[in-house]
Short mmCIF file of C-alpha atoms in Angstrom, two decimals:
data_model
loop_
_atom_site.label_atom_id
_atom_site.label_comp_id
_atom_site.label_asym_id
_atom_site.label_seq_id
_atom_site.Cartn_x
_atom_site.Cartn_y
_atom_site.Cartn_z
CA MET A 11 -173.83 -35.54 -57.80
CA ASP A 12 -176.81 -33.90 -59.61
CA ILE A 13 -175.90 -30.67 -61.69
CA MET A 14 -178.72 -28.97 -62.99
CA PHE A 15 -178.21 -25.90 -65.43
CA LEU A 16 -180.79 -23.07 -65.38
CA TYR A 17 -181.20 -20.57 -68.25
CA PHE A 18 -183.18 -18.36 -70.35
CA ASP A 19 -182.59 -18.05 -74.03
CA ASP A 20 -182.62 -14.33 -74.21
CA CYS A 21 -179.10 -14.26 -71.76
CA PRO A 22 -176.05 -15.20 -73.87
CA ASN A 23 -173.97 -15.61 -71.23
CA TRP A 24 -175.59 -19.28 -70.70
CA ARG A 25 -173.49 -20.49 -73.30
CA VAL A 26 -170.37 -19.72 -72.24
CA ALA A 27 -170.98 -20.76 -68.51
CA HIS A 28 -172.13 -24.31 -69.99
CA GLY A 29 -169.19 -24.20 -72.29
CA ARG A 30 -166.93 -23.86 -68.80
CA LEU A 31 -169.12 -26.71 -67.04
CA THR A 32 -168.79 -28.81 -69.87
CA GLU A 33 -164.79 -28.49 -69.85
CA VAL A 34 -164.67 -28.86 -65.70
CA LEU A 35 -167.23 -32.03 -66.48
CA ALA A 36 -165.14 -33.74 -68.92
CA ALA A 37 -161.86 -34.09 -66.98
CA GLN A 38 -164.15 -35.76 -64.15
CA PRO A 39 -163.46 -39.78 -64.35
CA ASP A 40 -166.96 -40.31 -64.10
CA PRO A 41 -168.74 -36.92 -65.40
CA PRO A 42 -172.26 -36.36 -63.89
CA ALA A 43 -175.27 -35.93 -66.35
CA VAL A 44 -176.33 -32.25 -66.66
CA GLU A 45 -179.85 -31.75 -66.47
CA MET A 46 -180.54 -28.50 -68.82
CA VAL A 47 -183.63 -26.33 -67.31
CA ALA A 48 -184.97 -23.96 -69.53
CA VAL A 49 -186.90 -20.89 -67.86
CA THR A 50 -189.61 -19.50 -69.97
CA SER A 51 -191.78 -17.35 -68.01
CA ALA A 52 -191.61 -15.48 -65.01
CA GLN A 53 -193.68 -17.77 -63.58
CA GLN A 54 -191.98 -20.57 -63.34
CA ALA A 55 -188.67 -18.62 -62.42
CA GLU A 56 -190.90 -18.21 -59.15
CA GLU A 57 -191.09 -21.78 -59.14
CA LEU A 58 -187.51 -22.59 -59.20
CA GLU A 59 -186.59 -19.67 -57.49
CA PHE A 60 -184.28 -18.83 -60.42
CA LEU A 61 -181.45 -16.03 -59.69
CA GLY A 62 -180.95 -15.46 -63.35
CA SER A 63 -179.30 -16.83 -66.28
CA PRO A 64 -177.27 -18.71 -65.92
CA SER A 65 -177.87 -20.56 -62.68
CA ILE A 66 -176.14 -24.18 -61.93
CA LEU A 67 -177.21 -26.12 -59.01
CA VAL A 68 -175.40 -28.87 -57.51
CA ASP A 69 -177.31 -31.69 -55.33
CA GLY A 70 -180.02 -29.01 -55.01
CA ARG A 71 -178.25 -26.05 -54.06
CA ASP A 72 -177.09 -22.86 -56.09
CA LEU A 73 -173.65 -23.10 -54.18
CA PHE A 74 -172.94 -19.34 -56.23
CA ALA A 75 -176.11 -17.56 -54.41
CA THR A 76 -175.11 -14.82 -52.27
CA GLY A 77 -178.30 -14.05 -50.67
CA ASP A 78 -179.11 -10.56 -52.68
CA GLU A 79 -180.03 -12.03 -55.93
CA PRO A 80 -183.31 -11.30 -57.28
CA VAL A 81 -185.94 -14.35 -58.66
CA GLY A 82 -186.86 -13.87 -61.92
CA LEU A 83 -185.83 -13.91 -65.65
CA SER A 84 -182.82 -11.82 -65.75
CA CYS A 85 -179.03 -12.40 -66.82
CA ARG A 86 -177.03 -13.37 -63.82
CA ILE A 87 -173.83 -11.51 -62.78
CA TYR A 88 -171.23 -13.33 -60.49
CA GLN A 89 -168.10 -11.93 -58.38
CA THR A 90 -164.77 -13.59 -59.96
CA PRO A 91 -161.10 -12.86 -59.53
CA GLU A 92 -161.53 -10.83 -62.84
CA GLY A 93 -164.20 -8.79 -61.80
CA PRO A 94 -168.07 -9.00 -62.41
CA ALA A 95 -169.08 -11.36 -65.16
CA GLY A 96 -172.12 -13.28 -66.83
CA SER A 97 -170.62 -16.72 -65.67
CA PRO A 98 -168.16 -18.09 -63.08
CA THR A 99 -164.90 -18.75 -64.36
CA VAL A 100 -163.34 -22.58 -65.18
CA ASP A 101 -161.86 -22.65 -61.78
CA GLN A 102 -164.58 -21.37 -59.63
CA LEU A 103 -166.37 -23.96 -61.44
CA ARG A 104 -164.34 -26.67 -60.61
CA ALA A 105 -163.81 -25.80 -57.00
CA VAL A 106 -167.68 -26.08 -56.37
CA ILE A 107 -167.77 -29.55 -58.26
CA ARG A 108 -164.89 -30.91 -55.85
CA GLY A 109 -166.97 -29.62 -53.14
#
C-alpha cells in the first residue's frame, strides 16, 4: 500500500490529519511509509490535482474525494459523523486504510 499525504503549510488542518493518520498506521502490523508532499504553488496544485489540504491518497487514489472539490491551494473540508471538519476522523481513516 502506498500512502501520499499532500498538504500546504498555511493550512493548520494538515497537522491534525497527519497525527490521526500516524495513529491509525501505528496500529498496523507492518505500517506503510507515508510520502509527505508539501504543495507550494498553484501550478504544483494543478499538476497534482490537489483537492486541498490535507489530502490523503492511497495507492494513488483520493478515497475521500466526492468530485465536488476544487483543485488548488485551500484548506479542505471533510464530512464526518460530527459534521464538517478539517480532517477525517480516526475511524474514517481506519476504514480507508483497511480498504
